[in-house]
């Protein structure tokens, strides 16, 4: 069980491609991937925890909602979401527990993400039962 | 495709546009319901999301034409503001350290909170734009005359702005943000059109200040909210598009009205944001020279957006029509005689501000009569390479050292991120401007070169 992500090349913005064993993990690794483009997550330890929930139709729309809510959380409360535990992902809702660390601007190593786009967005199962996702971010 | 694609470019710029997916995005935009004449791209075109950056699309409102949040982008009303001054290069050099230190200390930028103006002003700002911060003591009355829309977009709908958007914007009124945003001290290196330059208030050898930023988190969240709603709204209107990021609804629909109301409110935040930053730049120069802001001569040359959708009248096949003109990384460029221009600019056309990349030239152009792109021109140099590739070439420290060696003071929000915005990551702004001039998108007025940059 597990997952990984790679950073996609984009002329102006940035994006990630995620591979994971399960649907839950594709959401988890998408969140890890998004914040890893901005911060060295390995150097951060969570000091607080919050729950994030989204309701929508379809895994791709739900993934945009979850990632957008994490950007909002980070920007408004000055934290870096750095640990993610998926409680549930269904075709209509997603819930996760998010560990956060206080924002330290010097730990930034990539451009802050403004928003999550729908451009080239996908969340799909593969024939072998694993999952893949792709997300492009506006920076 | 409902209309053809039309890219304004030199052969070299066109080759670069084809190397990424920008030209495919021009083709995708041509599918928008109600689009007229062509899906257009400016010479600084590059790959975006949904629309290409540098994309222009006009839809006919009375023919079911749509409005697309993706045709505006997340940074609603991102734009450029240029301030003149009474100072020369010698004046700047004599106070370089003080000016850059004052700007460094006063201009909030980069990651984290920090804003010049109070979040308590945001509600008024959303409906009144720059006028709201003017009433609170920021800037000068004359600034409004030299701002697109006089700094207030009409039709703002507060109900279309979410609490999440207010949360994000509350602590950011009067801040640059990050990425490619900046405040740059520049020198007017040469004048190409003396009549227009005089009308704009520019002269060779004058120090000027250029500010590039937008609606910050409030705009980003507003676009996010509206794109989410349009996913289901498109189905209700029977619209399908080749890219979900091109989500759109008829201008003449409840959802279209809501988007335009939300966009206007976020645009008002952006006008006010640049107005407050200009106020602070004047304060910084005044402190550095030991004088008052009024005596710095830092009049507003112009403020113009490059991420907006606007309802405008244009001639299409010999008939005037009301069009929703999307400019995604494209600058409005009204020509001489346009009724929306202030009296003192109506003879020469609207100032068109085209910033270059960090360390290279920027340009002031003038709008022309007979513009072939719904009164639009380029908005910058246009990215040439990805951020990932740019970081592999040089470190942020190297880029800073090289710029400083060229005599350009650099005060970055993050040194590490400087290389992503290095000059080599962008196209040649002179070539982009040359295409604008030759294609009659806008004509050259003045070339500006950097003296110091405060980077987001």
Coordinates of C-alpha atoms in Angstrom, one line a residue:
Chain A
X1 CA 0.0 0.0 0.0
X2 CA 1.3 3.5 -0.8
X3 CA 1.7 6.1 -3.4
X4 CA 4.0 8.6 -5.1
X5 CA 3.9 11.7 -7.2
X6 CA 5.9 13.4 -9.9
X7 CA 6.0 17.1 -10.8
X8 CA 4.7 17.8 -14.3
X9 CA 6.5 20.3 -16.5
X10 CA 4.3 23.3 -17.5
X11 CA 5.4 26.6 -19.1
X12 CA 3.9 29.0 -16.6
X13 CA 2.4 26.9 -13.8
X14 CA 3.0 23.5 -12.2
X15 CA 1.3 20.2 -11.8
X16 CA 1.5 16.7 -10.4
X17 CA 0.9 13.2 -11.6
X18 CA 0.0 10.8 -8.7
X19 CA 0.1 7.0 -8.6
X20 CA -1.4 5.2 -5.6
X21 CA -2.6 1.8 -4.7
X22 CA -6.0 2.9 -3.5
X23 CA -8.5 5.7 -4.1
X24 CA -7.9 7.0 -0.6
X25 CA -4.2 7.1 -1.2
X26 CA -4.5 8.9 -4.5
X27 CA -6.2 11.8 -2.6
X28 CA -3.6 11.6 0.2
X29 CA -0.7 11.7 -2.3
X30 CA -2.2 14.5 -4.3
X31 CA -2.3 16.6 -1.1
X32 CA 1.3 15.6 -0.3
X33 CA 2.3 16.3 -3.9
X34 CA 0.7 19.7 -3.9
X35 CA 2.3 21.0 -0.7
X36 CA 5.7 19.3 -1.7
X37 CA 5.9 21.6 -4.7
X38 CA 6.0 24.5 -2.2
X39 CA 7.6 23.1 1.0
X40 CA 10.1 20.4 2.1
X41 CA 7.4 18.5 4.0
X42 CA 9.9 16.0 5.4
X43 CA 11.3 18.9 7.5
X44 CA 7.9 19.7 9.0
X45 CA 6.2 18.0 12.0
X46 CA 2.5 18.6 12.5
X47 CA 1.6 20.5 15.7
X48 CA -2.2 20.7 15.2
X49 CA -4.9 18.7 13.4
X50 CA -8.1 19.8 11.6
X51 CA -10.7 18.0 9.6
X52 CA -11.5 19.0 6.0
X53 CA -14.6 17.7 4.2
X54 CA -16.0 18.3 0.7
X55 CA -19.2 17.2 -1.0
X56 CA -19.5 17.1 -4.8
X57 CA -20.2 14.7 -7.6
X58 CA -17.3 12.7 -9.0
X59 CA -13.8 12.0 -7.8
X60 CA -12.1 14.6 -9.9
X61 CA -14.4 17.4 -8.8
X62 CA -14.0 16.2 -5.2
X63 CA -10.2 16.3 -5.5
X64 CA -10.3 19.9 -6.7
X65 CA -12.6 20.8 -3.8
X66 CA -10.3 19.1 -1.2
X67 CA -7.1 20.6 -2.5
X68 CA -8.7 24.1 -2.8
X69 CA -9.9 23.9 0.8
X70 CA -6.3 23.0 1.9
X71 CA -5.0 26.1 0.1
X72 CA -7.6 28.2 1.8
X73 CA -6.7 26.6 5.2
X74 CA -3.0 27.3 4.6
X75 CA -3.5 30.9 3.5
X76 CA -6.0 31.9 6.1
X77 CA -4.5 30.3 9.2
X78 CA -0.8 30.6 8.3
X79 CA -0.1 26.9 8.5
X80 CA 1.5 24.3 6.2
X81 CA -0.7 21.2 5.9
X82 CA 1.9 18.5 6.1
X83 CA 0.3 15.2 7.1
X84 CA -2.9 13.7 5.7
X85 CA -5.1 10.9 6.8
X86 CA -8.1 10.1 4.6
X87 CA -11.2 9.2 6.6
X88 CA -13.4 8.5 3.6
X89 CA -13.7 9.1 -0.1
X90 CA -16.9 8.2 -1.9
X91 CA -18.3 9.4 -5.2
X92 CA -20.1 12.2 -3.5
X93 CA -17.9 13.2 -0.5
X94 CA -14.4 13.2 0.9
X95 CA -13.2 13.7 4.5
X96 CA -9.7 13.8 5.8
X97 CA -7.7 14.7 8.9
X98 CA -4.9 17.2 8.2
X99 CA -1.9 17.7 10.4
X100 CA -0.5 21.2 10.2
X101 CA 2.8 22.9 11.0
X102 CA 3.2 26.7 11.6
X103 CA 4.1 28.6 8.5
X104 CA 7.8 29.4 8.2
X105 CA 8.4 31.4 5.0
X106 CA 12.0 30.3 4.9
X107 CA 11.0 26.7 4.3
X108 CA 9.3 27.7 1.0
X109 CA 11.1 26.1 -1.9
X110 CA 8.6 26.5 -4.7
X111 CA 6.1 29.2 -5.8
X112 CA 3.0 29.5 -3.7
X113 CA 0.0 27.9 -5.4
X114 CA -2.9 30.3 -6.0
X115 CA -5.5 27.8 -7.1
X116 CA -6.3 24.3 -8.3
X117 CA -7.4 24.1 -12.0
X118 CA -9.6 21.7 -13.9
X119 CA -7.1 21.7 -16.8
X120 CA -6.0 18.1 -17.7
X121 CA -7.6 17.0 -14.4
X122 CA -8.1 13.3 -13.9
X123 CA -8.7 10.7 -11.2
X124 CA -8.9 7.2 -12.6
X125 CA -8.6 3.6 -11.7
X126 CA -6.1 1.5 -13.8
X127 CA -6.8 -2.0 -15.0
X128 CA -4.5 -3.5 -12.3
X129 CA -6.7 -1.9 -9.6
X130 CA -4.4 1.0 -8.7
X131 CA -5.2 4.6 -9.1
X132 CA -3.8 7.6 -10.9
X133 CA -4.5 11.3 -10.8
X134 CA -3.3 14.4 -12.6
X135 CA -3.7 18.0 -11.4
X136 CA -2.4 21.4 -12.7
X137 CA -2.0 24.3 -10.3
X138 CA -2.1 28.0 -11.0
X139 CA 1.0 29.7 -9.4
Chain B
X1 CA -14.2 25.0 -33.9
X2 CA -16.8 27.8 -34.4
X3 CA -14.2 30.3 -35.6
X4 CA -10.6 30.1 -36.8
X5 CA -7.6 30.7 -34.5
X6 CA -5.5 33.8 -35.1
X7 CA -2.1 34.2 -33.4
X8 CA -0.2 37.5 -33.8
X9 CA 3.5 36.5 -33.8
X10 CA 6.8 36.7 -35.6
X11 CA 8.0 33.4 -37.0
X12 CA 10.4 32.9 -34.1
X13 CA 7.6 33.6 -31.5
X14 CA 5.2 31.3 -33.4
X15 CA 7.7 28.4 -33.2
X16 CA 8.0 28.9 -29.4
X17 CA 4.2 29.0 -29.1
X18 CA 3.9 25.7 -31.0
X19 CA 6.5 24.0 -28.7
X20 CA 4.1 23.9 -25.8
X21 CA 0.3 23.4 -26.0
X22 CA -0.6 27.1 -26.4
X23 CA -1.8 26.8 -30.0
X24 CA -4.0 23.8 -29.1
X25 CA -5.6 26.0 -26.4
X26 CA -6.3 28.7 -29.0
X27 CA -8.2 26.0 -30.9
X28 CA -10.1 24.9 -27.8
X29 CA -11.2 28.5 -27.1
X30 CA -12.7 28.6 -30.6
X31 CA -15.4 26.2 -29.4
X32 CA -16.9 28.7 -27.0
X33 CA -20.6 29.4 -27.8
X34 CA -21.2 32.8 -29.4
X35 CA -17.5 33.5 -30.1
X36 CA -17.1 35.9 -33.0
X37 CA -14.4 36.4 -35.7
X38 CA -11.6 34.4 -34.2
X39 CA -10.0 32.9 -31.1
X40 CA -7.1 35.3 -30.8
X41 CA -3.7 35.1 -29.2
X42 CA -1.2 37.9 -28.5
X43 CA 2.5 37.6 -29.3
X44 CA 3.4 36.7 -25.7
X45 CA 1.2 33.6 -26.0
X46 CA 2.2 30.6 -23.9
X47 CA 0.6 27.5 -22.4
X48 CA -1.9 28.3 -19.7
X49 CA -4.9 26.3 -18.3
X50 CA -8.1 26.4 -20.4
X51 CA -7.3 29.7 -22.2
X52 CA -3.7 30.2 -23.4
X53 CA -2.0 33.1 -21.6
X54 CA -2.3 35.9 -24.1
X55 CA -5.7 34.8 -25.2
X56 CA -8.5 37.1 -26.4
X57 CA -12.1 35.8 -27.1
X58 CA -15.1 38.0 -27.8
X59 CA -18.6 36.5 -27.6
X60 CA -21.8 38.1 -28.9
X61 CA -24.1 38.6 -26.0
X62 CA -27.3 38.7 -28.0
X63 CA -26.4 35.5 -29.8
X64 CA -26.0 33.4 -26.7
X65 CA -22.5 34.4 -26.2
X66 CA -20.9 33.0 -23.0
X67 CA -18.7 34.3 -20.2
X68 CA -15.9 31.9 -19.0
X69 CA -14.1 32.4 -15.7
X70 CA -11.2 30.6 -17.3
X71 CA -11.0 33.4 -19.8
X72 CA -10.2 35.8 -17.0
X73 CA -8.1 33.5 -14.8
X74 CA -7.8 33.1 -11.0
X75 CA -6.0 36.4 -10.6
X76 CA -9.0 38.5 -11.5
X77 CA -8.0 42.0 -12.7
X78 CA -4.3 41.3 -12.4
X79 CA -2.7 44.4 -14.1
X80 CA 0.0 47.0 -14.2
X81 CA 0.2 50.5 -12.8
X82 CA 2.9 53.0 -13.8
X83 CA 3.9 56.1 -11.8
X84 CA 5.9 59.0 -13.2
X85 CA 8.3 61.0 -11.0
X86 CA 10.3 64.2 -10.9
X87 CA 13.5 62.2 -10.4
X88 CA 16.4 61.4 -12.8
X89 CA 18.8 58.5 -12.9
X90 CA 21.3 60.6 -10.9
X91 CA 18.8 61.4 -8.3
X92 CA 18.1 57.6 -7.9
X93 CA 21.7 56.7 -7.7
X94 CA 22.3 59.3 -5.0
X95 CA 19.6 57.7 -2.8
X96 CA 19.6 54.2 -4.2
X97 CA 20.2 52.5 -0.9
X98 CA 17.6 54.5 1.0
X99 CA 14.9 54.1 -1.8
X100 CA 15.4 50.3 -1.9
X101 CA 15.5 50.0 1.9
X102 CA 12.2 52.0 2.2
X103 CA 10.5 49.9 -0.5
X104 CA 11.9 46.7 1.0
X105 CA 10.4 47.6 4.4
X106 CA 7.1 49.0 3.2
X107 CA 5.9 46.6 0.4
X108 CA 4.4 43.4 1.7
X109 CA 5.1 40.5 -0.6
X110 CA 5.9 36.8 -0.8
X111 CA 4.4 34.3 1.5
X112 CA 2.5 34.9 4.7
X113 CA 0.3 37.8 5.8
X114 CA 1.1 41.4 5.7
X115 CA -0.8 44.2 4.1
X116 CA -0.7 48.0 4.0
X117 CA -4.4 48.7 4.4
X118 CA -6.8 47.4 7.0
X119 CA -9.1 44.4 6.3
X120 CA -12.0 46.5 7.6
X121 CA -12.0 48.3 4.3
X122 CA -12.5 45.2 2.2
X123 CA -16.3 45.4 2.1
X124 CA -16.3 48.9 0.8
X125 CA -13.5 48.1 -1.6
X126 CA -15.5 45.3 -3.2
X127 CA -18.2 47.7 -4.3
X128 CA -16.2 51.0 -4.7
X129 CA -12.7 49.8 -5.7
X130 CA -10.0 52.4 -5.6
X131 CA -12.4 55.1 -4.5
X132 CA -12.9 53.3 -1.2
X133 CA -9.2 53.4 -0.2
X134 CA -8.9 57.0 -1.6
X135 CA -11.6 58.0 0.9
X136 CA -9.5 56.4 3.7
X137 CA -6.5 58.5 2.8
X138 CA -4.6 56.4 0.3
X139 CA -3.5 58.0 -3.0
X140 CA -4.6 61.0 -4.8
X141 CA -8.0 62.0 -6.4
X142 CA -6.3 62.5 -9.7
X143 CA -5.3 58.8 -9.7
X144 CA -8.8 57.8 -10.6
X145 CA -8.8 59.7 -13.9
X146 CA -5.8 57.7 -15.0
X147 CA -7.1 54.2 -14.1
X148 CA -9.1 51.9 -16.3
X149 CA -12.8 52.1 -15.2
X150 CA -11.6 55.0 -12.9
X151 CA -10.7 52.2 -10.5
X152 CA -14.2 51.0 -9.9
X153 CA -15.7 48.1 -11.9
X154 CA -19.5 48.6 -12.1
X155 CA -22.0 45.9 -11.1
X156 CA -20.1 44.3 -8.2
X157 CA -22.3 41.7 -6.4
X158 CA -21.2 41.3 -2.7
X159 CA -23.5 38.3 -2.4
X160 CA -21.4 36.4 -5.0
X161 CA -18.3 36.8 -2.8
X162 CA -17.9 33.8 -0.4
X163 CA -16.8 33.9 3.2
X164 CA -13.8 31.9 2.1
X165 CA -12.8 34.7 -0.4
X166 CA -13.3 37.3 2.3
X167 CA -11.1 35.2 4.7
X168 CA -8.3 35.2 2.1
X169 CA -8.6 38.8 1.1
X170 CA -9.0 40.3 4.5
X171 CA -5.3 40.4 5.4
X172 CA -4.0 41.2 1.9
X173 CA -5.2 44.6 0.9
X174 CA -2.0 46.4 -0.2
X175 CA 0.3 43.5 -0.9
X176 CA 2.1 42.2 -4.0
X177 CA 1.8 38.5 -3.6
X178 CA 4.3 36.1 -5.2
X179 CA 5.2 34.5 -8.5
X180 CA 5.7 37.1 -11.3
X181 CA 4.4 40.0 -9.4
X182 CA 6.7 43.0 -8.6
X183 CA 7.3 46.6 -8.0
X184 CA 10.1 47.9 -10.1
X185 CA 11.9 51.2 -10.2
X186 CA 12.7 52.0 -13.9
X187 CA 14.3 54.6 -16.1
X188 CA 12.7 55.9 -19.3
X189 CA 15.6 54.9 -21.6
X190 CA 14.2 56.3 -24.8
X191 CA 11.0 57.8 -26.3
X192 CA 9.7 56.5 -29.6
X193 CA 6.6 58.8 -29.8
X194 CA 7.1 62.2 -28.3
X195 CA 3.5 63.4 -28.7
X196 CA 2.1 60.4 -26.9
X197 CA 4.8 60.4 -24.3
X198 CA 4.1 64.0 -23.4
X199 CA 0.4 63.3 -23.1
X200 CA 1.2 60.3 -20.8
X201 CA 3.5 62.5 -18.7
X202 CA 6.7 60.6 -19.6
X203 CA 10.1 62.0 -20.6
X204 CA 13.5 60.5 -21.5
X205 CA 15.6 60.1 -18.4
X206 CA 12.7 60.1 -15.9
X207 CA 12.6 57.6 -13.1
X208 CA 9.3 55.7 -13.0
X209 CA 7.7 53.0 -10.8
X210 CA 5.9 50.0 -12.3
X211 CA 3.6 47.8 -10.1
X212 CA 2.3 44.4 -11.3
X213 CA -0.2 42.5 -9.1
X214 CA -3.8 41.6 -8.8
X215 CA -6.7 40.6 -6.6
X216 CA -4.7 38.3 -4.3
X217 CA -6.4 35.4 -2.5
X218 CA -9.8 37.1 -2.7
X219 CA -9.7 36.9 -6.5
X220 CA -8.2 33.4 -6.5
X221 CA -11.0 32.1 -4.2
X222 CA -13.7 33.9 -6.2
X223 CA -12.6 32.2 -9.4
X224 CA -12.4 28.8 -7.6
X225 CA -15.9 29.3 -6.3
X226 CA -17.4 30.3 -9.6
X227 CA -15.7 27.5 -11.6
X228 CA -17.1 25.0 -9.2
X229 CA -20.6 26.3 -9.7
X230 CA -20.2 26.4 -13.5
X231 CA -19.6 22.6 -13.7
X232 CA -23.3 21.9 -13.1
X233 CA -24.5 25.2 -14.7
X234 CA -23.0 24.2 -18.1
X235 CA -25.1 21.0 -18.1
X236 CA -28.2 23.0 -17.5
X237 CA -27.4 25.2 -20.5
X238 CA -26.5 22.2 -22.7
X239 CA -22.9 23.5 -23.2
X240 CA -19.9 21.3 -23.6
X241 CA -16.3 22.4 -24.0
X242 CA -13.1 20.6 -24.8
X243 CA -11.5 21.5 -21.4
X244 CA -13.4 21.7 -18.1
X245 CA -11.3 24.8 -17.3
X246 CA -13.2 26.5 -20.2
X247 CA -16.4 26.2 -18.2
X248 CA -18.8 28.9 -19.3
X249 CA -22.5 30.0 -19.2
X250 CA -24.4 32.5 -21.3
X251 CA -23.7 36.1 -20.4
X252 CA -27.4 36.6 -20.4
X253 CA -28.2 34.1 -17.7
X254 CA -28.5 34.1 -13.9
X255 CA -25.2 32.3 -13.6
X256 CA -23.5 34.6 -16.1
X257 CA -24.8 37.7 -14.1
X258 CA -23.5 36.1 -10.9
X259 CA -20.1 35.5 -12.3
X260 CA -19.8 39.0 -13.7
X261 CA -20.9 40.5 -10.4
X262 CA -18.4 38.4 -8.5
X263 CA -15.6 39.3 -11.0
X264 CA -16.4 43.0 -10.7
X265 CA -16.1 42.8 -6.9
X266 CA -12.8 41.0 -7.1
X267 CA -11.6 43.5 -9.8
X268 CA -12.4 46.3 -7.4
X269 CA -10.1 44.6 -4.8
X270 CA -7.4 44.6 -7.5
X271 CA -7.8 48.3 -8.4
X272 CA -7.7 49.2 -4.7
X273 CA -4.7 46.9 -4.1
X274 CA -2.6 48.6 -6.7
X275 CA -3.8 52.0 -5.6
X276 CA -2.6 51.3 -2.0
X277 CA 0.7 50.0 -3.2
X278 CA 1.2 53.1 -5.3
X279 CA 0.5 55.2 -2.2
X280 CA 3.1 53.3 -0.3
X281 CA 5.7 53.7 -3.1
X282 CA 5.2 57.5 -3.0
X283 CA 5.7 57.4 0.8
X284 CA 8.9 55.3 0.3
X285 CA 10.3 57.8 -2.2
X286 CA 9.3 60.8 0.0
X287 CA 11.0 59.2 3.0
X288 CA 14.2 58.5 1.0
X289 CA 14.4 62.0 -0.4
X290 CA 13.2 63.7 2.8
X291 CA 10.2 65.4 1.2
X292 CA 6.5 65.0 1.0
X293 CA 4.7 62.5 -1.3
X294 CA 3.2 65.4 -3.3
X295 CA 6.7 66.8 -4.1
X296 CA 7.9 63.5 -5.6
X297 CA 5.9 64.2 -8.7
X298 CA 4.8 60.6 -8.7
X299 CA 1.6 61.1 -10.8
X300 CA -0.2 58.0 -12.1
X301 CA 0.6 57.5 -15.8
X302 CA -2.0 54.7 -16.1
X303 CA -3.4 51.5 -14.5
X304 CA -4.7 48.8 -16.8
X305 CA -5.8 45.2 -16.3
X306 CA -4.8 42.2 -18.3
X307 CA -7.1 39.6 -16.8
X308 CA -10.8 40.6 -17.2
X309 CA -13.9 40.0 -19.2
X310 CA -15.7 43.2 -20.2
X311 CA -18.9 44.1 -22.0
X312 CA -17.8 46.4 -24.9
X313 CA -19.3 47.6 -28.1
X314 CA -17.3 46.5 -31.2
X315 CA -17.9 46.5 -35.0
X316 CA -18.4 42.9 -36.2
X317 CA -18.9 42.5 -40.0
X318 CA -20.1 46.1 -40.2
X319 CA -22.5 46.0 -37.3
X320 CA -22.0 47.3 -33.8
X321 CA -22.6 44.5 -31.3
X322 CA -22.3 44.1 -27.5
X323 CA -19.5 41.6 -26.9
X324 CA -18.1 40.0 -23.8
X325 CA -14.4 40.5 -24.5
X326 CA -12.2 38.1 -22.5
X327 CA -8.6 39.1 -22.1
X328 CA -6.5 36.4 -20.3
X329 CA -3.1 37.8 -20.2
X330 CA -3.9 40.5 -22.7
X331 CA -4.1 44.3 -22.2
X332 CA -7.1 46.5 -23.1
X333 CA -5.8 48.9 -25.8
X334 CA -8.3 51.6 -26.7
X335 CA -7.3 53.8 -29.6
X336 CA -7.6 57.6 -30.1
X337 CA -11.1 59.0 -29.8
X338 CA -12.5 56.2 -27.6
X339 CA -15.1 57.7 -25.4
X340 CA -14.0 55.8 -22.3
X341 CA -10.6 57.5 -22.3
X342 CA -9.9 60.5 -20.1
X343 CA -10.0 63.9 -21.9
X344 CA -6.3 64.4 -21.8
X345 CA -5.6 61.0 -23.4
X346 CA -8.4 60.9 -26.0
X347 CA -6.2 62.3 -28.8
X348 CA -3.4 59.8 -28.4
X349 CA -5.0 56.6 -27.2
X350 CA -4.8 54.6 -24.0
X351 CA -1.4 53.8 -22.4
X352 CA -0.7 50.1 -22.8
X353 CA 1.8 48.9 -20.2
X354 CA 3.9 45.8 -21.1
X355 CA 6.3 44.7 -18.4
X356 CA 9.3 42.6 -19.4
X357 CA 11.0 40.0 -17.3
X358 CA 13.0 40.9 -14.2
X359 CA 16.2 42.6 -15.4
X360 CA 15.0 43.4 -18.9
X361 CA 13.2 46.2 -20.5
X362 CA 9.5 47.1 -20.1
X363 CA 7.4 49.2 -22.6
X364 CA 4.7 51.8 -22.7
X365 CA 2.7 51.7 -25.9
X366 CA -0.4 53.5 -27.1
X367 CA -3.7 52.1 -28.3
X368 CA -4.3 52.5 -32.0
X369 CA -7.3 53.0 -34.3
X370 CA -8.3 49.8 -36.2
X371 CA -6.8 47.4 -33.7
X372 CA -7.5 43.9 -35.2
X373 CA -7.9 42.1 -31.8
X374 CA -10.9 43.7 -30.1
X375 CA -8.7 46.5 -28.8
X376 CA -6.2 44.2 -27.2
X377 CA -2.4 44.0 -27.0
X378 CA 0.2 41.9 -25.3
X379 CA 0.6 41.9 -21.5
X380 CA 4.3 40.9 -21.0
X381 CA 7.2 39.1 -22.4
X382 CA 5.6 35.7 -22.0
X383 CA 7.2 32.7 -20.4
X384 CA 9.6 30.7 -22.5
X385 CA 10.5 27.8 -20.1
X386 CA 9.0 26.0 -17.1
X387 CA 9.8 27.0 -13.6
X388 CA 11.4 23.6 -13.0
X389 CA 13.8 24.1 -16.0
X390 CA 14.6 27.7 -15.0
X391 CA 15.6 26.5 -11.5
X392 CA 18.0 23.9 -13.0
X393 CA 19.9 26.6 -14.9
X394 CA 20.9 28.9 -12.1
X395 CA 20.2 29.3 -8.4
X396 CA 18.3 32.3 -7.0
X397 CA 21.5 33.6 -5.5
X398 CA 23.2 33.5 -8.9
X399 CA 20.4 35.4 -10.6
X400 CA 20.5 38.0 -7.8
X401 CA 24.3 38.4 -8.2
X402 CA 24.0 38.8 -12.0
X403 CA 21.3 41.4 -11.7
X404 CA 23.2 43.3 -9.1
X405 CA 26.3 43.2 -11.3
X406 CA 24.2 44.9 -14.0
X407 CA 23.4 47.6 -11.5
X408 CA 19.9 46.4 -10.7
X409 CA 19.1 46.3 -7.0
X410 CA 17.0 43.3 -6.1
X411 CA 14.9 42.9 -2.9
X412 CA 13.2 39.5 -3.3
X413 CA 10.4 38.0 -1.2
X414 CA 12.3 34.8 -1.5
X415 CA 15.8 34.5 -2.9
X416 CA 15.3 30.8 -3.6
X417 CA 12.4 31.5 -6.0
X418 CA 14.3 34.3 -8.0
X419 CA 15.6 31.8 -10.6
X420 CA 12.0 30.9 -11.6
X421 CA 11.6 34.5 -12.7
X422 CA 15.1 34.9 -14.2
X423 CA 15.3 36.8 -17.5
X424 CA 16.2 33.7 -19.4
X425 CA 12.9 32.1 -18.5
X426 CA 11.0 34.6 -20.6
X427 CA 10.8 35.6 -24.3
X428 CA 12.5 38.7 -25.6
X429 CA 10.1 41.6 -24.7
X430 CA 11.5 43.8 -27.5
X431 CA 10.4 41.2 -30.0
X432 CA 6.9 40.9 -28.5
X433 CA 6.5 44.7 -28.5
X434 CA 7.8 44.8 -32.1
X435 CA 5.1 42.4 -33.2
X436 CA 2.5 44.5 -31.4
X437 CA 3.7 47.6 -33.2
X438 CA 3.9 46.0 -36.6
X439 CA 0.5 44.3 -36.3
X440 CA -1.2 47.6 -35.1
X441 CA -2.2 46.1 -31.7
X442 CA -0.5 49.2 -30.1
X443 CA 2.3 51.5 -31.1
X444 CA 5.6 52.1 -29.3
X445 CA 5.9 55.1 -27.0
X446 CA 8.7 54.6 -24.5
X447 CA 11.2 51.9 -23.5
X448 CA 11.9 51.5 -19.8
X449 CA 14.9 49.8 -18.2
X450 CA 15.1 48.5 -14.6
X451 CA 17.1 50.2 -11.8
X452 CA 15.7 48.2 -8.8
X453 CA 13.2 45.5 -8.3
X454 CA 11.1 44.5 -5.3
X455 CA 10.0 41.0 -6.2
X456 CA 7.0 39.1 -4.9

